[in-house]
Short mmCIF file of C-alpha atoms in Angstrom, two decimals:
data_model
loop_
_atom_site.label_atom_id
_atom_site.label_comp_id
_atom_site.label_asym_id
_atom_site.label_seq_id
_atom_site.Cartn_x
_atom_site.Cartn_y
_atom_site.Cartn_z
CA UNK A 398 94.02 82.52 93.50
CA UNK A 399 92.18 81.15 96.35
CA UNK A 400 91.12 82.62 99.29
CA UNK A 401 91.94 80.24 102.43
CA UNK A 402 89.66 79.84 105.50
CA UNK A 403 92.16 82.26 107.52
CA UNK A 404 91.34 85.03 105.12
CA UNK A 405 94.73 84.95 103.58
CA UNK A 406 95.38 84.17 99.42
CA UNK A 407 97.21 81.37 97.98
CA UNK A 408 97.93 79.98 94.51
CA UNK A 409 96.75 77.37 92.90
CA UNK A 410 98.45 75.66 89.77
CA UNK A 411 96.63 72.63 88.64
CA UNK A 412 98.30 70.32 85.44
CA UNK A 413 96.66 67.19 84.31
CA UNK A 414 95.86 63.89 86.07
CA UNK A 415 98.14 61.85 84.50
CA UNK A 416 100.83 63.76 83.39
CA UNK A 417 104.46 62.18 85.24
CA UNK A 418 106.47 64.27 87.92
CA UNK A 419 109.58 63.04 86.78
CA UNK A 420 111.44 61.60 83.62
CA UNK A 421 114.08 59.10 84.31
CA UNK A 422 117.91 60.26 83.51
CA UNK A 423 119.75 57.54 84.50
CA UNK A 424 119.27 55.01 86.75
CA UNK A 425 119.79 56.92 90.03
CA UNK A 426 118.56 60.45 88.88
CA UNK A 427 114.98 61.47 87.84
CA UNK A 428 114.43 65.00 86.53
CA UNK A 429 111.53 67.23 86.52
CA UNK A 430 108.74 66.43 83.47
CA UNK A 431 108.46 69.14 81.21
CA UNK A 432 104.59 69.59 82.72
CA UNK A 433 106.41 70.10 86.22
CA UNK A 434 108.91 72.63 84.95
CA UNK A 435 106.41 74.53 83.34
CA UNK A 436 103.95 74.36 85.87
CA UNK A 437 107.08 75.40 88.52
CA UNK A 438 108.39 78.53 86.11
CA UNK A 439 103.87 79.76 85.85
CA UNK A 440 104.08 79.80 89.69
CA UNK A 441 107.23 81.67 90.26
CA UNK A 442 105.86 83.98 87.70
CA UNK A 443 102.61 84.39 89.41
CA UNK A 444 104.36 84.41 92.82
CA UNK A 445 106.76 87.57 91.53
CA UNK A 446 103.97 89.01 90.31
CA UNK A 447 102.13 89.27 93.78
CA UNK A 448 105.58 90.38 95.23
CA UNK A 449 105.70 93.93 92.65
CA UNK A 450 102.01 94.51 92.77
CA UNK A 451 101.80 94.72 96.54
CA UNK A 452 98.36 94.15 96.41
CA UNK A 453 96.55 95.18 100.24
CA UNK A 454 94.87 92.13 100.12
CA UNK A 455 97.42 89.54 99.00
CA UNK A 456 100.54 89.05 101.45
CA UNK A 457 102.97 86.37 100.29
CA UNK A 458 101.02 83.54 99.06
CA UNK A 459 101.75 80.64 99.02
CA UNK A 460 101.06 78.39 96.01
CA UNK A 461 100.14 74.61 95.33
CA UNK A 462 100.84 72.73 92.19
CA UNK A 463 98.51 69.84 91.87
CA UNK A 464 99.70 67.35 88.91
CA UNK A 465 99.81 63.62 88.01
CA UNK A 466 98.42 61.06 90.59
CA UNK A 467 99.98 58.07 93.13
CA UNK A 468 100.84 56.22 89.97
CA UNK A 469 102.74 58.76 88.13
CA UNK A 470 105.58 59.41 90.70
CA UNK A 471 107.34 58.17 93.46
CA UNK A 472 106.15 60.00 97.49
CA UNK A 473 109.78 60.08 98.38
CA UNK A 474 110.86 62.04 95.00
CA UNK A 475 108.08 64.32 95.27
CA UNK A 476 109.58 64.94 98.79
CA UNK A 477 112.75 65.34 98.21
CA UNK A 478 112.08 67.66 95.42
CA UNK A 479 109.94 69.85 97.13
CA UNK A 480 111.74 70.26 100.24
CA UNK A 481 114.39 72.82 98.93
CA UNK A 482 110.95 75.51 97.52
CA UNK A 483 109.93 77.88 99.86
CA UNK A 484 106.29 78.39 99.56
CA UNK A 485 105.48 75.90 97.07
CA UNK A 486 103.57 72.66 97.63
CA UNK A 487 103.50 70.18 94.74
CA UNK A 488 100.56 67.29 95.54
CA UNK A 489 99.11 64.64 93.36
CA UNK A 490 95.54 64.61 92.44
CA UNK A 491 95.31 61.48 94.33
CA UNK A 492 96.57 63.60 97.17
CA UNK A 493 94.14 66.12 97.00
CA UNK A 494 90.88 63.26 96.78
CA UNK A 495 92.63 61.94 99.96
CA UNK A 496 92.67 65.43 101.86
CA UNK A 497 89.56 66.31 100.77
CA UNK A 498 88.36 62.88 102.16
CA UNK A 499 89.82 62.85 105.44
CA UNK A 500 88.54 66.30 105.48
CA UNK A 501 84.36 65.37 104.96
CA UNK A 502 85.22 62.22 107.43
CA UNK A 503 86.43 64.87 110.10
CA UNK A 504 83.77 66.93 109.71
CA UNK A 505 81.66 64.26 110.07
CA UNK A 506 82.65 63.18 113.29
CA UNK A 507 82.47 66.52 114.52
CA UNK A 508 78.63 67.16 114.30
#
């Protein structure tokens, strides 16, 4: 769990670097890697966890899955995957290094 800059509690699922999003099926279908589906099944765990405990302090994360990296899956996959969870973000490593530079470049223009 991390605590965001709004004061607020989200989930964070990290799987390795260079594990793949998706496993070829047939040649117009991917399915989720085995990493992925774990990594999915943890979170809902977690997330339905948060929901019984009803913790003061914790009001309907949200969680993030960070896995693989911009050469283990295809953007528009990842998209399409993702776009039918509610309150689950799945981002590449690669994608995180990005945000986090964009981020320090912002803040640098700010000062």
């Amino acid at each position: 769990m991390l605590k965001r800059h709004d004061g607020f509690w989200d989930l964070v699922e990290l799987k390795g670097p260079n594990e793949n999003l998706f496993d070829k099926r047939t040649k117009n279908r991917n399915k989720p890697n085995v990493k992925l589906s774990e990594a999915m099944g943890q979170v809902f765990t977690y997330l339905h966890s948060c929901d019984l405990l009803g913790l003061n302090n914790i009001l309907k994360p949200k969680a993030l899955i960070v896995i693989g990296k911009d050469t283990t899956d295809k953007p528009e996959e990842r998209r399409i995957f993702t776009s039918h969870l509610n309150n689950i973000e799945l981002i590449t490593y690669t994608d995180l290094y990005n945000r986090g530079r964009k981020l320090l470049e912002y803040i640098g223009k700010v000062k």
